[in-house]
Amino acid sequence: MRPFKYSTTNDINVAVKMLQVKGHAKLLGGGTNILDLMKEDVEHPEELIDITGLSYTQIKSISSGPNAEGISIGALCKNTDTANDPIIRQNFPLVAQAILAGASAQIRNMATNGGNLNQRTRCSYFYDIAMPCNKREPGAGCAAIEGINKMHAIFGWSKDCVAVHPSDLCVALVALDAIVKVMGAGGKERLIQFSDYHRLPGTDPQKDNNLQQEEIITEIQLPKNNFASKSYYLKVRDRSSYAFALVSVAAAIEMAGNQIKQVRIAMGGVSHKPWRAYEAEQFLINKTPDEANFNLAAELEMRNAKPLKHNKFKVELGIRTMVRALTQAMNGGKHT
Amino acid sequence: MKEGNENLRLTEAEKDLFNQVMPEDLAEIVTGGIQRRHFLKLLTVTGGALLAFQLFDNHEVFAQSLITNSTVGIENGVKVAFMVNGQKKQIEVDSRMTLLDTLRERLGLTGSKKGCDQGQCGACTVIVEGRRVLSCLTLAATCEGKSVTTIEGLANGLELHAMQAAFIKHDSFQCGYCTSGQICSAVALMTEVKNGEASYVTPDIRLPGHSLRLSDDEIRERMSGNICRCGAYPNINNAIKEVYSGKDVPQTWQFSS
Ligand SMILES: Cc1cc2nc3c(=O)[nH]c(=O)nc-3n(C[C@H](O)[C@H](O)[C@H](O)COP(=O)(O)OP(=O)(O)OC[C@H]3O[C@@H](n4cnc5c(N)ncnc54)[C@H](O)[C@@H]3O)c2cc1C
Ligand code: FES
Ligand code: FES
């Protein structure tokens, strides 16, 4: 690992200022991603600013404003504490399940929510500094597009990058229309819709998201919803635990009588950003929640997939995972 | 004068210094000796100020522990004061030092193992502030004021921790490389279960935590962050079941007669 300066602050404005002034400084949350990448020489900040002392660690109800009755989750709150918060488990079980589907107990104990959003792709060519990668080194080329791309994107990729975003938590957050609250220069805060937070690669895949260099995530807000009794996060991977998703689906349903009133479907492991399955959602509104309809919806969505050489299986797997996740959601979201 | 054969007898302070500057060579120097002029040359190269470096904990010279408030010699040095297995430690580390390397190379606690150094195996699992974490992805600098428990800190004197005893009874290892991580992980798991924390396979995540039952599936999922290359999983499972239930779980192995 290259030498770097370690500093710490419990004042967010100081942290923002440091990012602003020092172009080569980066934030340190739990460190589970950035340290790994620094060991591999993929990231080489000259300074790490430890922000785990900032006060954004709480989970609390929002009392006023556009998101009243929703919940605010601190960016510095640990993944484990988020998943086990009684309000999250009761009212946003999809979020708890998605967190618990990721990594291991040890890593979730260390990882912060902000760090989870900003974790970088696990594309093996991104990790291997001997290989060309536009995300790591703009203009170098993409080794994955013609390489072993089993783990890569089937939606929204560009000729410059076929990497996928690895987070499970983010799949649940995009499904539930979360909002990312960030603090910027001069104490200026802004809210970003979760679906606008991460980016598709386009011609500048080095940018994973729309955060400015000096901005820090402070909170994730979840609007109130009626999905708690019918939601499920299903993750399919090469082994049954402690592995990144081949495909995952977050499904949430609200019924009106025996028809679907509202439905949210998002997929992980398929794109550069957590992928909202809008077409499948549209199809299911006012339909009965049966397997035939789930299948039609999933096929409709996956029709748009553009698989690569080694990940054609993700299309059929995506259909089956979506149908199963929706079915489990209808069954009360229990793990079976 | 046969200068080349002149063995060097290091004072404790000098040993300390070597330990600081070239720890990998210390053992060789102590047993094999080196030429004094090389030693002197080294001092010139690294800066005479290091000679002032006399503060050390007598008990731990060979455990490679340094207690110092000097910043000379360590680029981006960070001072950390933390508790390790109930003992206060005060050291200065390079900002790049992980907790794992600090434990093993500075504090002589080699029980925690380095399997992958990338968060992928769990061999380095230790307990920080009551929670299991990966010491290979924890910077020592972030441990200021924290309390760390390693495999060395689990037993009470000669009395093994219940989880250690259960691992022995159930033969929960073969080569043993993953074992210290497995045991630390399993010990922390007991607390997580007591606190009602959920896992991905918890049947109904919305039910309050105290309804939790630690099934075999739950144990497997919750221990999935600890890889065992020897595949001792069924026996690890049995050891954890025994400690969790407080009831005897029969061994699946016997000594041959
Ligand atoms: C072996 C292994 C397996 C894993 N498996 C999974 C998995 O299956 N599913 C999954 O979802 N994840 C998985 N992960 C990833 C893990 O969830 C992330 O590494 C973790 O969530 C990152 O959080 P952190 O706090 O440790 O981030 P850090 O490593 O501290 O930071 C990551 C990035 O975020 C930035 N950052 C941190 N906090 C903020 C903030 N508040 N505002 C702005 N930027 C910030 C940092 O500067 C850095 O660039 C795995 C990780 C490992 C090592
Ligand atoms: S050495 Fe830390 S997880 Fe492998
Ligand atoms: S006992 Fe050999 S790796 Fe687990």
XYZ file of C-alpha atoms and ligand atoms in Angstrom:
654
model
C 0.000 0.000 0.000
C 1.265 3.479 -0.792
C 1.871 5.886 2.066
C -1.041 8.092 3.054
C -1.830 10.498 5.830
C -4.504 9.448 8.282
C -6.675 12.128 9.770
C -9.899 12.212 11.661
C -12.545 14.792 12.366
C -15.955 14.938 13.996
C -16.951 18.112 12.194
C -18.632 17.532 8.837
C -17.762 20.999 7.576
C -14.102 20.344 8.243
C -14.340 17.044 6.365
C -16.019 18.722 3.378
C -13.418 21.454 3.397
C -10.604 18.895 3.456
C -12.095 17.111 0.439
C -12.436 20.433 -1.317
C -8.874 21.534 -0.728
C -7.149 18.191 -1.030
C -7.949 16.659 -4.363
C -6.280 13.404 -3.409
C -8.044 12.854 -0.105
C -10.765 10.222 0.363
C -13.213 9.396 3.096
C -12.815 6.366 5.314
C -15.979 4.715 6.608
C -15.674 1.092 7.686
C -12.766 0.703 5.287
C -13.954 -2.671 4.001
C -13.843 -1.536 0.395
C -11.376 1.303 0.208
C -8.615 -0.483 2.136
C -8.982 -3.541 -0.045
C -8.666 -1.345 -3.139
C -5.683 0.502 -1.674
C -3.913 -2.794 -1.041
C -4.470 -3.646 -4.706
C -3.253 -0.171 -5.740
C -6.561 0.483 -7.483
C -7.164 3.437 -5.162
C -4.263 5.533 -3.927
C -5.463 8.506 -1.936
C -2.780 10.646 -0.351
C -4.947 11.166 2.672
C -7.733 9.208 4.351
C -10.228 11.191 6.382
C -11.829 8.956 8.970
C -15.414 10.162 9.319
C -16.716 7.442 11.625
C -16.675 10.016 14.428
C -19.336 12.127 12.689
C -22.706 12.101 14.394
C -24.742 10.700 11.484
C -25.227 7.309 13.065
C -28.874 7.367 14.021
C -32.054 5.921 12.621
C -35.034 8.126 13.337
C -38.511 8.989 12.143
C -38.907 12.089 10.008
C -41.488 14.382 11.588
C -42.008 17.055 8.932
C -41.281 18.009 5.324
C -41.986 16.091 2.103
C -40.870 12.819 3.668
C -42.856 13.133 6.894
C -43.589 9.754 8.497
C -40.679 8.294 6.619
C -37.428 7.325 8.229
C -33.924 8.730 8.164
C -30.954 6.368 8.297
C -27.567 7.819 9.238
C -24.811 7.402 6.657
C -22.363 6.444 9.402
C -24.704 3.888 10.951
C -23.268 0.389 10.533
C -24.966 -2.067 8.170
C -25.601 -4.475 11.071
C -27.232 -1.829 13.249
C -29.375 -0.694 10.341
C -30.600 -4.218 9.571
C -31.438 -4.843 13.225
C -33.131 -1.580 14.008
C -36.657 -2.457 15.219
C -38.347 0.114 12.935
C -36.389 -1.076 9.896
C -37.204 -4.706 10.628
C -40.879 -3.950 11.199
C -41.601 -1.310 8.548
C -38.838 -1.726 5.967
C -38.002 -5.445 6.143
C -36.827 -5.364 2.519
C -33.918 -3.144 3.588
C -32.985 -5.441 6.469
C -33.102 -8.522 4.234
C -31.003 -6.903 1.523
C -28.318 -5.847 3.985
C -28.237 -9.296 5.549
C -27.907 -10.911 2.111
C -24.611 -9.082 1.618
C -21.048 -9.852 2.694
C -20.539 -11.511 6.111
C -21.431 -10.677 9.715
C -17.910 -9.332 10.282
C -18.043 -7.055 7.250
C -21.568 -5.818 8.042
C -20.373 -4.956 11.553
C -17.710 -2.716 10.024
C -19.452 -1.328 6.928
C -21.270 2.000 7.024
C -24.357 2.759 4.943
C -22.611 5.623 3.136
C -19.687 3.363 2.287
C -22.084 0.714 1.021
C -23.583 3.165 -1.495
C -20.134 4.229 -2.673
C -18.477 0.821 -2.797
C -16.897 0.203 -6.151
C -17.471 -2.574 -8.661
C -16.035 -6.049 -8.097
C -15.187 -6.445 -11.815
C -12.011 -8.498 -11.780
C -10.460 -6.356 -14.502
C -11.062 -3.259 -12.415
C -9.208 -4.967 -9.561
C -6.303 -6.178 -11.691
C -4.059 -3.198 -12.367
C -2.250 -5.118 -15.098
C -5.433 -5.063 -17.197
C -6.969 -2.130 -19.041
C -10.043 -0.627 -17.370
C -11.780 2.630 -18.223
C -13.257 2.885 -14.764
C -9.848 2.734 -13.129
C -7.951 4.581 -15.842
C -10.137 6.573 -18.246
C -9.220 5.894 -21.846
C -7.355 2.640 -21.159
C -10.068 0.434 -22.675
C -12.315 -2.252 -21.230
C -10.903 -5.756 -20.828
C -14.188 -7.206 -19.630
C -16.267 -6.543 -22.709
C -14.381 -9.237 -24.636
C -13.091 -11.028 -21.551
C -14.628 -13.328 -18.977
C -17.801 -11.352 -18.365
C -19.978 -13.831 -16.517
C -20.467 -11.448 -13.570
C -21.111 -8.392 -15.733
C -24.011 -6.257 -16.910
C -26.934 -7.158 -19.117
C -28.664 -3.760 -18.889
C -27.438 -0.238 -19.542
C -23.806 -1.005 -20.305
C -21.727 0.916 -22.823
C -18.812 -0.067 -25.010
C -16.597 1.586 -22.422
C -17.744 -0.370 -19.378
C -19.803 -3.461 -18.575
C -19.242 -3.508 -14.796
C -22.073 -3.923 -12.297
C -22.706 -2.200 -8.984
C -22.185 -4.824 -6.275
C -24.415 -3.576 -3.455
C -27.426 -5.491 -2.160
C -28.648 -2.689 0.107
C -28.859 -0.318 -2.866
C -31.241 -2.660 -4.704
C -33.745 -2.422 -1.844
C -33.215 1.341 -1.573
C -33.935 2.014 -5.237
C -37.052 -0.172 -5.025
C -38.350 1.869 -2.090
C -37.658 5.261 -3.754
C -35.093 6.247 -1.145
C -33.483 9.671 -1.102
C -29.810 10.363 -0.480
C -29.043 13.443 1.587
C -25.594 14.941 1.088
C -23.613 17.789 2.582
C -21.571 19.951 0.270
C -19.356 23.015 0.245
C -20.382 25.892 2.487
C -22.752 23.697 4.501
C -25.062 23.322 1.505
C -27.240 20.217 1.679
C -29.076 18.551 -1.191
C -31.373 15.590 -1.720
C -30.835 13.102 -4.543
C -33.457 10.594 -5.659
C -31.954 7.145 -5.281
C -32.616 6.238 -8.919
C -30.553 9.305 -9.913
C -27.762 8.640 -7.451
C -25.825 5.944 -9.293
C -25.009 6.358 -12.985
C -24.909 4.280 -16.122
C -21.346 4.090 -17.472
C -21.766 5.951 -20.767
C -18.442 7.402 -21.873
C -17.231 8.229 -18.360
C -17.441 5.027 -16.332
C -14.903 6.358 -13.823
C -17.873 8.130 -12.243
C -19.964 5.634 -10.305
C -22.459 8.179 -9.024
C -23.490 11.817 -9.136
C -21.820 12.894 -5.919
C -19.462 15.859 -6.193
C -15.881 15.312 -5.062
C -16.357 17.353 -1.873
C -19.821 16.029 -0.986
C -20.445 13.635 1.884
C -23.488 11.430 2.302
C -25.135 12.196 5.633
C -28.465 10.354 5.499
C -30.609 7.992 3.506
C -34.305 8.752 3.733
C -37.053 6.235 3.145
C -40.568 7.495 2.452
C -43.392 5.797 4.311
C -44.897 2.888 2.376
C -47.409 0.066 2.657
C -45.134 -2.716 1.476
C -43.946 -4.098 4.819
C -46.175 -7.179 4.864
C -45.394 -8.148 1.249
C -41.786 -7.668 0.324
C -38.825 -9.943 -0.275
C -35.166 -9.737 -1.247
C -33.958 -12.780 -3.170
C -30.288 -13.162 -3.983
C -28.912 -15.847 -6.293
C -25.189 -16.517 -6.212
C -22.573 -19.147 -6.952
C -22.567 -20.321 -3.337
C -25.378 -19.896 -0.857
C -23.725 -17.194 1.253
C -20.789 -14.724 1.350
C -20.732 -14.133 -2.384
C -21.821 -11.325 -4.662
C -25.068 -11.676 -6.579
C -25.304 -13.202 -10.009
C -28.796 -11.765 -9.980
C -30.851 -10.433 -7.098
C -34.374 -9.061 -6.952
C -36.051 -6.766 -4.441
C -39.834 -7.104 -4.701
C -42.523 -5.184 -2.811
C -46.268 -5.362 -3.322
C -49.273 -3.438 -2.004
C -52.668 -4.997 -2.653
C -56.115 -3.493 -3.124
C -58.586 -6.357 -2.717
C -57.259 -9.132 -4.889
C -55.442 -6.836 -7.284
C -52.000 -5.330 -7.176
C -52.273 -1.654 -6.288
C -48.581 -0.823 -6.247
C -45.497 -2.873 -6.945
C -41.781 -2.196 -6.853
C -39.180 -4.399 -8.471
C -35.440 -3.777 -8.613
C -32.557 -5.963 -9.693
C -28.961 -6.299 -8.568
C -26.028 -7.837 -10.420
C -27.333 -6.751 -13.816
C -26.233 -3.166 -14.333
C -23.835 -0.348 -13.475
C -26.554 0.921 -11.134
C -29.242 -0.848 -9.136
C -31.811 -1.553 -11.852
C -35.477 -0.609 -11.423
C -37.687 -2.942 -13.466
C -40.204 -0.260 -14.475
C -41.719 -2.252 -17.341
C -42.466 -5.222 -15.130
C -43.950 -2.895 -12.493
C -46.191 -1.162 -15.043
C -47.483 -4.448 -16.326
C -48.468 -5.719 -12.885
C -50.560 -2.751 -11.741
C -54.216 -3.814 -11.315
C -53.385 -7.432 -12.169
C -53.922 -10.407 -9.932
C -50.737 -11.545 -8.202
C -50.420 -14.985 -9.776
C -47.502 -16.817 -11.260
C -48.695 -16.352 -14.831
C -48.734 -12.583 -14.462
C -45.403 -12.565 -12.644
C -43.911 -14.521 -15.525
C -45.304 -12.195 -18.167
C -43.999 -9.178 -16.262
C -40.536 -10.669 -15.855
C -40.327 -11.664 -19.514
C -41.367 -8.185 -20.543
C -38.578 -6.650 -18.497
C -35.902 -9.114 -19.541
C -36.770 -8.664 -23.222
C -34.629 -5.504 -23.065
C -31.586 -7.319 -21.727
C -28.385 -7.259 -23.803
C -26.295 -10.081 -22.424
C -22.580 -10.462 -23.112
C -20.749 -13.587 -24.201
C -20.586 -15.258 -20.786
C -23.707 -14.031 -19.036
C -26.599 -15.073 -21.268
C -27.766 -17.221 -18.358
C -28.651 -14.036 -16.465
C -31.664 -13.441 -18.707
C -33.464 -16.659 -17.807
C -32.125 -16.475 -14.250
C -33.463 -12.923 -14.014
C -36.942 -14.064 -15.042
C -37.003 -16.903 -12.534
C -35.551 -14.813 -9.717
C -38.121 -12.089 -10.297
C -41.024 -14.536 -10.329
C -39.780 -16.216 -7.151
C -39.148 -12.929 -5.333
C -42.656 -11.676 -6.187
C -44.154 -14.986 -5.071
C -42.253 -14.869 -1.777
C -43.332 -11.269 -1.261
C -46.974 -12.343 -1.675
C -46.336 -15.082 0.900
C -45.433 -12.477 3.496
C -41.724 -12.172 2.751
C -40.768 -15.139 4.888
C -37.513 -16.870 4.173
C -38.129 -20.492 3.263
C 41.523 -8.213 14.030
C 38.832 -10.483 12.614
C 36.174 -7.845 12.452
C 33.924 -9.968 10.254
C 33.339 -12.442 13.060
C 32.701 -9.895 15.700
C 29.320 -10.776 17.104
C 27.126 -8.050 18.255
C 25.560 -8.110 21.663
C 22.601 -5.841 21.490
C 21.389 -3.922 24.468
C 17.660 -4.041 25.028
C 17.339 -0.519 23.689
C 19.233 -1.448 20.558
C 17.062 -4.503 20.053
C 14.116 -2.259 20.348
C 15.545 -0.006 17.756
C 16.175 -2.850 15.337
C 12.719 -4.067 15.994
C 11.457 -0.715 14.930
C 13.613 -0.264 11.853
C 14.033 -3.774 10.493
C 11.793 -6.134 12.476
C 12.151 -8.977 9.997
C 15.881 -9.143 10.681
C 15.786 -8.942 14.465
C 15.784 -12.663 15.208
C 18.659 -13.283 12.830
C 20.668 -10.447 14.301
C 20.105 -11.600 17.867
C 21.123 -15.204 17.170
C 23.557 -14.805 14.290
C 24.988 -11.406 15.039
C 26.050 -8.800 12.508
C 29.076 -6.670 11.999
C 29.117 -3.740 14.350
C 30.136 -1.386 11.572
C 27.011 -2.357 9.638
C 25.009 -1.629 12.683
C 26.640 1.741 13.045
C 26.133 2.426 9.385
C 22.489 1.611 9.763
C 22.244 4.063 12.608
C 23.755 6.769 10.458
C 21.378 5.998 7.651
C 18.262 5.931 9.777
C 19.283 8.930 11.848
C 21.076 9.083 15.160
C 18.018 10.535 16.795
C 16.711 7.022 17.005
C 19.241 6.327 19.717
C 17.147 8.477 21.963
C 14.531 5.878 21.510
C 14.750 4.192 24.875
C 11.233 3.865 26.074
C 10.045 0.312 26.051
C 7.978 -2.135 27.956
C 10.389 -4.615 29.514
C 7.972 -7.489 29.471
C 7.325 -7.221 25.833
C 10.638 -6.707 24.130
C 10.306 -10.138 22.577
C 6.664 -9.714 21.957
C 7.854 -6.876 19.753
C 5.870 -4.226 21.514
C 6.996 -0.643 21.572
C 5.651 2.021 23.781
C 6.783 5.308 22.477
C 5.795 8.828 21.861
C 8.517 9.403 19.330
C 7.467 10.185 15.800
C 10.909 9.776 14.327
C 11.327 7.063 11.756
C 7.714 6.272 10.954
C 6.336 7.977 7.930
C 2.774 9.092 8.617
C 3.048 7.702 12.132
C -0.149 7.557 14.165
C -0.200 7.097 17.921
C -2.799 4.681 19.186
C -3.765 3.776 22.716
C -6.111 0.823 22.977
C -6.874 -2.245 25.043
C -5.837 -5.654 23.816
C -7.106 -8.609 25.823
C -7.565 -6.373 28.839
C -4.099 -4.829 28.676
C -3.461 -1.247 27.766
C -1.258 -0.798 24.706
C 0.209 2.423 23.473
C 2.068 2.278 20.209
C 2.881 4.308 17.205
C 2.087 2.768 13.847
C 2.537 3.595 10.206
C -0.904 4.786 9.040
C -0.980 1.796 6.677
C -0.719 -0.801 9.452
C -3.768 -2.985 9.750
C -4.935 -4.186 13.131
C -3.951 -7.702 12.005
C -0.334 -6.770 11.277
C -0.173 -4.727 14.461
C -1.344 -7.651 16.560
C 0.971 -10.109 14.893
C 4.070 -8.069 14.283
C 4.082 -5.387 16.903
C 2.287 -7.038 19.803
C 3.454 -10.603 19.228
C -0.095 -11.928 19.200
C 0.165 -14.345 16.311
C -3.048 -16.229 17.055
C -4.994 -14.138 14.550
C -4.152 -15.417 11.090
C -3.710 -13.813 7.705
C -5.497 -15.916 5.120
C -6.322 -13.560 2.275
C -5.693 -10.039 3.645
C -8.738 -8.932 1.610
C -11.787 -9.649 3.714
C -12.588 -12.877 1.922
C -11.778 -15.620 4.422
C -12.351 -14.593 8.064
C -9.080 -16.060 9.396
C -8.214 -12.661 10.887
C -11.498 -12.275 12.800
C -11.142 -10.563 16.172
C -13.649 -8.936 18.499
C -13.575 -5.135 18.730
C -15.924 -3.416 21.181
C -17.828 -6.683 21.536
C -18.350 -7.187 17.792
C -16.580 -9.510 15.405
C -14.670 -7.680 12.697
C -11.953 -8.420 10.158
C -8.611 -7.205 11.470
C -7.099 -7.288 7.958
C -9.452 -4.511 6.817
C -9.218 -2.495 10.035
C -6.554 0.174 10.254
C -4.784 0.108 13.609
C -5.101 3.893 13.597
C -8.879 3.544 13.889
C -8.606 1.516 17.107
C -7.872 4.492 19.350
C -9.663 4.033 22.656
C -11.184 0.712 21.610
C -11.082 -2.671 23.236
C -9.849 -5.632 21.185
C -10.169 -9.309 22.070
C -8.182 -11.904 20.178
C -8.043 -15.681 20.483
C -5.283 -15.200 23.083
C -7.696 -13.294 25.300
C -10.570 -15.766 25.432
C -9.366 -18.261 28.035
C -9.501 -17.390 31.704
C -5.996 -18.338 32.784
C -5.717 -22.065 32.182
C -9.442 -22.471 31.842
C -10.494 -22.550 28.211
C -13.412 -20.502 26.946
C -16.455 -22.754 26.453
C -16.173 -22.301 22.695
C -12.508 -23.320 22.682
C -13.320 -26.440 24.713
C -16.204 -27.301 22.399
C -13.983 -26.942 19.318
C -11.538 -29.413 20.847
C -14.233 -31.845 21.887
C -15.821 -31.821 18.435
C -12.554 -31.856 16.492
C -13.675 -28.680 14.729
C -10.484 -28.243 12.733
C -7.907 -30.076 10.734
C -4.941 -27.841 9.892
C -6.167 -25.234 12.381
C -5.353 -22.193 10.278
C -8.904 -20.859 10.257
C -9.617 -21.890 13.850
C -8.775 -18.753 15.800
C -10.973 -16.763 13.437
C -13.745 -19.374 13.644
C -13.690 -19.327 17.446
C -13.676 -15.526 17.756
C -16.485 -15.412 15.228
C -18.503 -18.062 17.076
C -18.014 -16.324 20.434
C -19.336 -13.040 19.021
C -22.164 -14.923 17.335
C -23.439 -16.025 20.764
C -23.809 -12.357 21.753
C -25.558 -11.522 18.478
C -28.057 -14.304 19.080
C -28.621 -13.167 22.652
C -29.346 -9.687 21.289
C -31.846 -11.142 18.821
C -29.975 -10.018 15.720
C -31.345 -11.423 12.466
C -29.626 -13.134 9.549
C -30.600 -13.565 5.896
C -32.152 -16.964 6.698
C -34.143 -15.804 9.735
C -37.628 -17.082 8.830
C -39.566 -13.905 9.662
C -37.412 -10.824 9.872
C -40.317 -8.707 11.131
C -40.716 -10.758 14.309
C -38.939 -9.260 17.304
C -35.470 -10.585 17.963
C -36.178 -12.622 21.085
C -38.079 -15.230 19.061
C -34.833 -16.230 17.375
C -33.829 -19.903 17.397
C -30.366 -20.871 16.240
C -31.082 -23.654 13.734
C -28.357 -25.426 11.746
C -29.242 -23.185 8.792
C -28.832 -20.129 10.970
C -25.431 -21.298 12.209
C -24.234 -21.995 8.679
C -25.392 -18.627 7.355
C -24.024 -16.674 10.312
C -20.653 -18.432 10.140
C -20.347 -18.067 6.357
C -17.770 -15.295 6.764
C -15.279 -17.868 8.044
C -13.992 -20.139 5.340
C -12.431 -23.467 6.314
C -10.245 -24.876 3.575
C -10.174 -28.222 5.386
C -13.952 -28.360 5.411
C -14.409 -28.862 9.147
C -17.831 -27.215 8.890
C -20.018 -30.018 10.333
C -17.808 -30.206 13.433
C -17.680 -26.425 13.814
C -21.464 -26.501 13.619
C -21.629 -29.095 16.399
C -19.321 -27.129 18.668
C -21.449 -24.010 18.272
C -24.639 -26.009 18.851
C -23.231 -27.362 22.083
C -22.277 -23.947 23.443
C -25.564 -22.404 22.289
C -27.786 -25.084 23.792
C -25.681 -25.653 26.901
C -26.449 -29.346 26.307
C -24.071 -32.104 25.443
C -23.837 -32.727 21.696
C -22.329 -36.156 20.996
C -18.952 -36.239 19.292
C -18.953 -37.693 15.809
C -15.408 -39.035 16.173
C -13.638 -41.548 18.408
C -10.006 -42.392 19.041
C -9.187 -45.596 17.220
C -8.448 -48.463 19.562
C -15.292 -10.244 0.867
C -16.350 -9.201 0.724
C -17.624 -9.579 0.341
C -18.629 -8.636 0.191
N -19.866 -9.033 -0.206
C -20.842 -8.108 -0.385
C -22.138 -8.487 -0.829
O -22.413 -9.658 -1.057
N -23.069 -7.508 -0.985
C -22.792 -6.189 -0.740
O -23.681 -5.367 -0.883
N -21.574 -5.810 -0.344
C -20.596 -6.740 -0.164
N -19.356 -6.332 0.219
C -19.042 -4.917 0.228
C -19.327 -4.225 1.520
O -20.710 -4.194 1.742
C -18.766 -2.830 1.360
O -17.362 -2.926 1.311
C -19.175 -1.906 2.483
O -20.564 -1.719 2.510
C -18.492 -0.567 2.329
O -18.736 0.224 3.485
P -17.521 0.850 4.299
O -18.088 1.743 5.323
O -16.599 -0.208 4.774
O -16.851 1.701 3.130
P -15.377 2.225 2.942
O -14.517 1.158 2.418
O -14.944 2.960 4.150
O -15.659 3.306 1.795
C -16.073 2.927 0.504
C -16.135 4.178 -0.371
O -17.171 5.047 0.067
C -16.668 6.333 0.378
N -17.459 6.808 1.508
C -17.566 6.224 2.729
N -18.460 6.894 3.486
C -18.919 7.916 2.732
C -19.862 8.980 2.957
N -20.523 9.099 4.109
N -20.066 9.872 1.961
C -19.416 9.765 0.784
N -18.536 8.779 0.510
C -18.290 7.873 1.473
C -15.203 6.111 0.659
O -14.451 7.264 0.428
C -14.863 5.003 -0.300
O -14.610 5.526 -1.564
C -18.342 -7.269 0.423
C -17.076 -6.872 0.829
C -16.079 -7.825 0.975
C -14.717 -7.385 1.411
S -7.207 -12.391 6.304
Fe -8.827 -11.077 6.844
S -10.487 -11.996 5.848
Fe -8.847 -13.192 5.124
S -9.001 -26.296 9.799
Fe -7.776 -26.042 8.030
S -8.692 -24.294 7.186
Fe -10.067 -24.753 8.733
